[in-house]
mmCIF file of C-alpha atoms and ligand atoms in Angstrom:
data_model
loop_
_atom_site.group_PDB
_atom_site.id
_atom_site.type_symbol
_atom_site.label_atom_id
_atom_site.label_comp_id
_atom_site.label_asym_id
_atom_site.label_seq_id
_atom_site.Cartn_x
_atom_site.Cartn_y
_atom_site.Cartn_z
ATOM 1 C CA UNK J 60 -14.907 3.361 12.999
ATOM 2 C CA UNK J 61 -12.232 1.130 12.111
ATOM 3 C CA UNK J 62 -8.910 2.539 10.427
ATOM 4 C CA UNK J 63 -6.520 0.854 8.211
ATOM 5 C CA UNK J 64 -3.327 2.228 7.530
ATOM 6 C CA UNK J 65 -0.522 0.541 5.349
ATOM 7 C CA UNK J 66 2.457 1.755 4.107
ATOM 8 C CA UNK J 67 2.909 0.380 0.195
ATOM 9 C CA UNK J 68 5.423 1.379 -2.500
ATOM 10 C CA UNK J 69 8.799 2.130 -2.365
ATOM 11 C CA UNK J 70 7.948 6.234 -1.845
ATOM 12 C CA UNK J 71 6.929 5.568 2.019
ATOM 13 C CA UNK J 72 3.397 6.161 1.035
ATOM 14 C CA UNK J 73 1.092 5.597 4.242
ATOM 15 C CA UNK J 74 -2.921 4.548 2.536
ATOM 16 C CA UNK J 75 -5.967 4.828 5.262
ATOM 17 C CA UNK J 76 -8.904 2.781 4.772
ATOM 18 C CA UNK J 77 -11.728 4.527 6.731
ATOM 19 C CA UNK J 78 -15.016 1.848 7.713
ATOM 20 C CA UNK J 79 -18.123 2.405 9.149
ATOM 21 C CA UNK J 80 -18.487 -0.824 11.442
ATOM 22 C CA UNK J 81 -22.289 0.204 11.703
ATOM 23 C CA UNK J 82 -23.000 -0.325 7.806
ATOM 24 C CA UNK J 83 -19.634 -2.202 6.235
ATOM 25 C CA UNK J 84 -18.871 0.709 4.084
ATOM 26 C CA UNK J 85 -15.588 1.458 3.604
ATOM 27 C CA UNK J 86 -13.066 4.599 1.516
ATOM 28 C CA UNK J 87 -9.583 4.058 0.649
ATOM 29 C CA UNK J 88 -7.617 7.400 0.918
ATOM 30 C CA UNK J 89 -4.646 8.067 -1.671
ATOM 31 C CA UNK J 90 -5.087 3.762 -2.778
ATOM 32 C CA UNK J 91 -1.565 3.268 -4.109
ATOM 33 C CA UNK J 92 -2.643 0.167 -4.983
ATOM 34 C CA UNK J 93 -6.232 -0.545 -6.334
ATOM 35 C CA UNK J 94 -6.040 -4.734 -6.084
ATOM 36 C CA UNK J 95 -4.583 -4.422 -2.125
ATOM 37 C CA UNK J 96 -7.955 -2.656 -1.202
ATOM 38 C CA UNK J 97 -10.139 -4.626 -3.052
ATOM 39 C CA UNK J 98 -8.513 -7.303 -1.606
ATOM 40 C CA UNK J 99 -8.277 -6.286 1.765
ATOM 41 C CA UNK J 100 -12.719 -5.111 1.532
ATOM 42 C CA UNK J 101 -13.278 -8.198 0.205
ATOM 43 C CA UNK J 102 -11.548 -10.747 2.745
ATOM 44 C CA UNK J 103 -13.479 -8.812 5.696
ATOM 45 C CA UNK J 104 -16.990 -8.256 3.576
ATOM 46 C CA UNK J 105 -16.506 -4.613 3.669
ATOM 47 C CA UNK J 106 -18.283 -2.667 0.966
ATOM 48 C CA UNK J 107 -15.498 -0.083 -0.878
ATOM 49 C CA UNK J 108 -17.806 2.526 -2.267
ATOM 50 C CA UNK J 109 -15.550 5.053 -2.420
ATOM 51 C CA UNK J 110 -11.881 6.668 -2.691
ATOM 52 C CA UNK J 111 -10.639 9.914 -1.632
ATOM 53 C CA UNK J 112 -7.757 11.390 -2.915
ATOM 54 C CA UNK J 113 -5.829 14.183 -0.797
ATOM 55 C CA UNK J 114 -4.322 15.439 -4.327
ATOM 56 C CA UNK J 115 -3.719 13.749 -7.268
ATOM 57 C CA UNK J 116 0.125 13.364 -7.432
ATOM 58 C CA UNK J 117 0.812 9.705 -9.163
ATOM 59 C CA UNK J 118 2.430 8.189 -5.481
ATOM 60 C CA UNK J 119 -1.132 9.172 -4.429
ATOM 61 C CA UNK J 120 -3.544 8.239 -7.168
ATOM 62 C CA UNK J 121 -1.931 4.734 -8.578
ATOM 63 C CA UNK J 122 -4.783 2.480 -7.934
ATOM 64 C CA UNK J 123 -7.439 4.912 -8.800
ATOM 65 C CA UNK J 124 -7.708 3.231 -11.924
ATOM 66 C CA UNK J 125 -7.947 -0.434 -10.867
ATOM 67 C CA UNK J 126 -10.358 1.182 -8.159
ATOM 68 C CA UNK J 127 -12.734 3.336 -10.576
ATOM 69 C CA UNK J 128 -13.131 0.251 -13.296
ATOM 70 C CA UNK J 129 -14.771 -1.851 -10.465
ATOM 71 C CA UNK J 130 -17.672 1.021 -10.169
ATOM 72 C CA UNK J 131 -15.174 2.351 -6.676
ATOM 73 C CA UNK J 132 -16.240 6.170 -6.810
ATOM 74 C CA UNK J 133 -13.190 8.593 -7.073
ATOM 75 C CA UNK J 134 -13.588 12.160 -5.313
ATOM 76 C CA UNK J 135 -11.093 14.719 -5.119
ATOM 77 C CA UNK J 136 -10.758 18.726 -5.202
ATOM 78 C CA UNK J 137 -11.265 20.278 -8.888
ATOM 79 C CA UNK J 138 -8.416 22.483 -8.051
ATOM 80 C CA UNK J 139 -6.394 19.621 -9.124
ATOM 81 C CA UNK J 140 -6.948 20.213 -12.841
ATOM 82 C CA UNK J 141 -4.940 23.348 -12.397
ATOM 83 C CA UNK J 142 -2.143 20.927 -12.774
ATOM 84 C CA UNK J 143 -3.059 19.083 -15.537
ATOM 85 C CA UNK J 144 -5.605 16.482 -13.413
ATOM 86 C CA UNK J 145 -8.152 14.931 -15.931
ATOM 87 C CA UNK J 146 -9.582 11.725 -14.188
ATOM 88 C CA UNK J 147 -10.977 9.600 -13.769
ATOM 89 C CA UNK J 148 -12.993 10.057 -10.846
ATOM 90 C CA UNK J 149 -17.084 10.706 -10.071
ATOM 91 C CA UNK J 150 -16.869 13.753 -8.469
ATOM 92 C CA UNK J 151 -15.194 17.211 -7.792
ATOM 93 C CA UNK J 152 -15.123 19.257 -4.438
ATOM 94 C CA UNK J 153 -15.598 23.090 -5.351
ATOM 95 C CA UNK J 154 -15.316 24.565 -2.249
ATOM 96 C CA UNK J 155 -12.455 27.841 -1.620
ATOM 97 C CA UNK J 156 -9.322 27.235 -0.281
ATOM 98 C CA UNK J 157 -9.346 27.081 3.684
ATOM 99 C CA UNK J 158 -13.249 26.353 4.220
ATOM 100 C CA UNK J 159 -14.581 22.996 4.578
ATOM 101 C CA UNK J 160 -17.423 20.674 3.487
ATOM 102 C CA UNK J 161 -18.322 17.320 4.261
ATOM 103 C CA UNK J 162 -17.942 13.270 3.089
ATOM 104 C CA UNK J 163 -20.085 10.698 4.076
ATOM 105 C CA UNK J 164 -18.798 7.354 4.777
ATOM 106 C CA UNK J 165 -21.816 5.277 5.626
ATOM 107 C CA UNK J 166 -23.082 6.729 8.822
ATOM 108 C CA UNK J 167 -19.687 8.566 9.303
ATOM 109 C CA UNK J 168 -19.144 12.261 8.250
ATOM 110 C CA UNK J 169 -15.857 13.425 7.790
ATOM 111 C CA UNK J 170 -14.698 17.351 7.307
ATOM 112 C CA UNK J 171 -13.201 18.041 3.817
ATOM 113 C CA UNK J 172 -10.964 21.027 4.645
ATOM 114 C CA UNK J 173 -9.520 22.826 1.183
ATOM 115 C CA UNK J 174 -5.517 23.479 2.214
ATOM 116 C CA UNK J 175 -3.326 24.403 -0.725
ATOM 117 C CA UNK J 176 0.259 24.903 -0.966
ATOM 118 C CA UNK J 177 1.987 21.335 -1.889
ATOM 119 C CA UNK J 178 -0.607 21.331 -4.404
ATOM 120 C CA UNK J 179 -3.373 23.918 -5.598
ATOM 121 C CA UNK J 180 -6.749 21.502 -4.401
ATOM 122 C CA UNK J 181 -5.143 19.268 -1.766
ATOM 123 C CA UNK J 182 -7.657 18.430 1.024
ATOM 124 C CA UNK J 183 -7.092 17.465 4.767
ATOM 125 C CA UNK J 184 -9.420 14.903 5.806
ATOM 126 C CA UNK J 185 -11.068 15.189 9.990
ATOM 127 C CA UNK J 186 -13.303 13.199 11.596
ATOM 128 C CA UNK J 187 -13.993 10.387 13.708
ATOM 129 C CA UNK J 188 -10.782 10.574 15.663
ATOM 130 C CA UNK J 189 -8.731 11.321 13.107
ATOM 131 C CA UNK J 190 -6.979 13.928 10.473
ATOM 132 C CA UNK J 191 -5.145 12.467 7.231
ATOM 133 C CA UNK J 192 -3.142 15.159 5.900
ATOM 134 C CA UNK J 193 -1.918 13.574 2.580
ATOM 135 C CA UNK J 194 1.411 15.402 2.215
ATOM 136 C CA UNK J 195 -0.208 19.146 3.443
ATOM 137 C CA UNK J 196 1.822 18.195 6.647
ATOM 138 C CA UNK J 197 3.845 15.368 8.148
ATOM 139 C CA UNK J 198 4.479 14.674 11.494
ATOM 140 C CA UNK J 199 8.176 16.564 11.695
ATOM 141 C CA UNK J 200 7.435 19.099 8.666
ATOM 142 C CA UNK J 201 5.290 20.301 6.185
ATOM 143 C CA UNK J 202 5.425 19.076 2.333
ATOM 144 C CA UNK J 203 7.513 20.381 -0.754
ATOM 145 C CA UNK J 204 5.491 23.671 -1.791
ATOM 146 C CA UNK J 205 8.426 23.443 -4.976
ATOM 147 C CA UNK J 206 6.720 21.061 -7.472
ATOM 148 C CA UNK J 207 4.425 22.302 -10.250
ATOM 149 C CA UNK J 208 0.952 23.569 -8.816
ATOM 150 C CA UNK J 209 2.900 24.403 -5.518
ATOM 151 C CA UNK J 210 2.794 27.968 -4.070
ATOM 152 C CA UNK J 211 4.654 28.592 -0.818
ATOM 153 C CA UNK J 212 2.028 31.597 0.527
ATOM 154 C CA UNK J 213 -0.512 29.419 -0.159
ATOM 155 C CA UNK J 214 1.092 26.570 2.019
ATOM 156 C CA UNK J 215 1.780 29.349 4.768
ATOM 157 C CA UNK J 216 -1.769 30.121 5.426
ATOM 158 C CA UNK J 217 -3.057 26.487 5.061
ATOM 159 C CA UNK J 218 -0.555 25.750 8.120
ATOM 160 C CA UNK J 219 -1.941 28.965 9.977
ATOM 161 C CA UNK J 220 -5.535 27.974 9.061
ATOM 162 C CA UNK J 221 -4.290 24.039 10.054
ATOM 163 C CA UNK J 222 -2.463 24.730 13.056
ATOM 164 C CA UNK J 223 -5.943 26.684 13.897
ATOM 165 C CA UNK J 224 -8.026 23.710 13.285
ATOM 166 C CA UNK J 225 -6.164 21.554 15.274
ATOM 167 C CA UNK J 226 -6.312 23.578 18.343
ATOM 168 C CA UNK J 227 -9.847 23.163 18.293
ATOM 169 C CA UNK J 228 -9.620 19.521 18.445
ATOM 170 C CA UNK J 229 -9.386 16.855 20.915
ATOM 171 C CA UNK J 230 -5.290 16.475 21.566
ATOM 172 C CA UNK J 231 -5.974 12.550 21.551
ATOM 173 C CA UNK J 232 -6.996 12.376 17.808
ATOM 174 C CA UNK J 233 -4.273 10.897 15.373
ATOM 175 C CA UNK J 234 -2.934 12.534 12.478
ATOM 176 C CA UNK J 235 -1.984 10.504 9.857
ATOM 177 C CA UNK J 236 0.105 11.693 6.877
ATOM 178 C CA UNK J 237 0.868 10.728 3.515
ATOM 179 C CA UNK J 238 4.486 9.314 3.594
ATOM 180 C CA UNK J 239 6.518 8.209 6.706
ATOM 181 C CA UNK J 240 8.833 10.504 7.290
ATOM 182 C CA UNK J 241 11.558 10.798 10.427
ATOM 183 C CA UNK J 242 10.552 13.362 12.667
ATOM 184 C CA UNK J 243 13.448 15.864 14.360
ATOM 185 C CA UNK J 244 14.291 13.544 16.975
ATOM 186 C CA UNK J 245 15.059 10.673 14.676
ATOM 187 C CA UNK J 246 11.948 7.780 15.271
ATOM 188 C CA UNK J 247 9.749 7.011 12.302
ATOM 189 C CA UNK J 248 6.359 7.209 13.741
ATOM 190 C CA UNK J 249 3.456 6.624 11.478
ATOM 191 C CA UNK J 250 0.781 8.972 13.452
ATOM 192 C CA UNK J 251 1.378 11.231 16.175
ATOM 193 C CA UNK J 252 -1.534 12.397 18.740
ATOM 194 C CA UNK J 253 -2.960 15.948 17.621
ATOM 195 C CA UNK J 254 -0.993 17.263 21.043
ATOM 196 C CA UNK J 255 2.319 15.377 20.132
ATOM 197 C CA UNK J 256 1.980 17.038 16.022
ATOM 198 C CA UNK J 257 1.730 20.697 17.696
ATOM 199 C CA UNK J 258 4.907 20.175 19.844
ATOM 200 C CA UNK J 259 6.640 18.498 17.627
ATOM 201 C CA UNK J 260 6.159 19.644 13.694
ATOM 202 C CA UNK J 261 8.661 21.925 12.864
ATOM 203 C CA UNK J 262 6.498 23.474 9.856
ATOM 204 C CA UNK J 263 3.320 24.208 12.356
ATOM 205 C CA UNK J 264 5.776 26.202 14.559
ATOM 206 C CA UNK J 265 7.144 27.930 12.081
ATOM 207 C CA UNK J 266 4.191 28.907 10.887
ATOM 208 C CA UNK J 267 3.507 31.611 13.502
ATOM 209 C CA UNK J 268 5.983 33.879 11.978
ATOM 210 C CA UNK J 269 6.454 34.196 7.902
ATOM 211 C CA UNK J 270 9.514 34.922 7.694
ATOM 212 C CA UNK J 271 10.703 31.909 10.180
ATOM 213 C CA UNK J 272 7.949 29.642 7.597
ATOM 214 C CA UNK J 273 9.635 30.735 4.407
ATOM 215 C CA UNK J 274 13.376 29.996 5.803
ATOM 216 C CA UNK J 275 12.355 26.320 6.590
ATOM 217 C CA UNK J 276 14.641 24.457 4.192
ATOM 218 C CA UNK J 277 12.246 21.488 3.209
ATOM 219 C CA UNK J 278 10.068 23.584 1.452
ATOM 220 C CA UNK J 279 11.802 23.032 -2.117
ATOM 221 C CA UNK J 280 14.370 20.728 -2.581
ATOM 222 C CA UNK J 281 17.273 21.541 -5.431
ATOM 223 C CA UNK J 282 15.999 17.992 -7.532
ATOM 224 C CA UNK J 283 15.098 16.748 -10.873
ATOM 225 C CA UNK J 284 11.236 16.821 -10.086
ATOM 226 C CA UNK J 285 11.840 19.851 -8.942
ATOM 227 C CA UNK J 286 13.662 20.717 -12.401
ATOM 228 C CA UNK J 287 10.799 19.644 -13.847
ATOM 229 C CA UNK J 288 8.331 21.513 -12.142
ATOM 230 C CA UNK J 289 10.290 24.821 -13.319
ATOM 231 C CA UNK J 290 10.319 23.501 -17.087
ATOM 232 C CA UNK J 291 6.221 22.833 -16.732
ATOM 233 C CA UNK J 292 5.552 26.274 -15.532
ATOM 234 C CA UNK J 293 7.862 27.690 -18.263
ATOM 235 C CA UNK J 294 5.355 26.536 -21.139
ATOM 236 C CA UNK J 295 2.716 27.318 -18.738
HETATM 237 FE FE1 FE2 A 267 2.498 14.898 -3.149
#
């Protein structure tokens, strides 16, 4: 497999393009930009069939436009219409909240795992080497649970189920988040090893014991999307 990962916007958004050497087919994860993949499949005759989305926040979903008018087909979780997600895109994952099913890119097969919490049908990506957790979990911490479609318990046991997952798996795979953020000891990495992430990220530790998880201070952040969120669930 070969991996792609670019950092575009101003938002520190980190985009993986996942190919299958062995057929040329290739899936843009969270495409902030639809014309930069197209772009980028087209200069090395790689065939983008498809886009996965880990949820459908706009920082996330900003190409899927571009990408779905040139027949790219868009898949995410339909737990993301609980916060007002209406397409496009060609298909819907349906399975519960921490379970799994399975993606097929080319001859590759990635695990779809359902984990909740920064928003109510993000998905965490594993296969092949890697895990792209979208913004379920950065390298230092975990993301905002505070923003509308956000529930903190459900973020607690998608890091318990997570951390679990992980365990399982070989330390040398890469995780590779949705945003670059600094970790605690200052560097801006864009992928830690799986062994490195379980040392190291502040929100998996936590999440051994509740009430250490729900302390954390990054879970909500006092902001105006955060303001906004509150107004949302208010006519809700
Ligand atoms: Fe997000």
């Amino acid at each position: 497999m070969t991996v792609i990962q670019a950092q575009l916007g101003e938002w520190d958004n980190l985009n993986h393009l996942l190919v299958c050497e062995k057929t040329g087919e290739a899936c843009i994860v969270d495409p902030f930009s639809g014309e930069h993949w197209l772009a980028a499949c087209k200069k090395n005759d790689w065939n983008l069939k498809s886009a996965l989305l880990t949820h459908s926040h706009w920082d996330h979903t900003r190409g899927v436009q571009t990408l779905f008018d040139t027949g790219v087909e868009i898949w995410l979780h339909q737990d993301e219409e609980k916060r007002g997600w209406a397409g496009p895109d060609n298909g819907r994952f349906t399975h519960s909240a921490l379970s799994t099913t399975t993606f097929k890119v080319g001859e590759l097969i990635f695990e779809i795992h359902c984990t909740p919490g920064h928003s109510p049908g993000h998905i965490t990506i594993i296969g092949n080497g890697v895990i792209i957790s979208g913004d379920c979990l950065f390298l230092g911490r975990c993301g905002r649970t505070d923003l509308f479609g956000g529930d903190l318990e459900e973020m607690h046991q998608s890091l318990v189920y997570l951390k679990a997952v992980l365990q399982g798996l070989p330390s040398d795979w890469l995780v590779l988040p949705g945003h670059q953020y600094s970790v605690s000891d200052g560097s801006i990495p864009t992928f830690l090893s799986v062994s490195e992430l379980l040392n190291k990220n502040e929100a998996l530790i936590a999440a051994g014991n509740k009430e250490e998880f729900y302390a954390l201070e990054f879970l909500a952040f006092d902001d105006s999307l955060a303001e906004k969120a509150r107004r949302k669930k208010a006519r809700n």
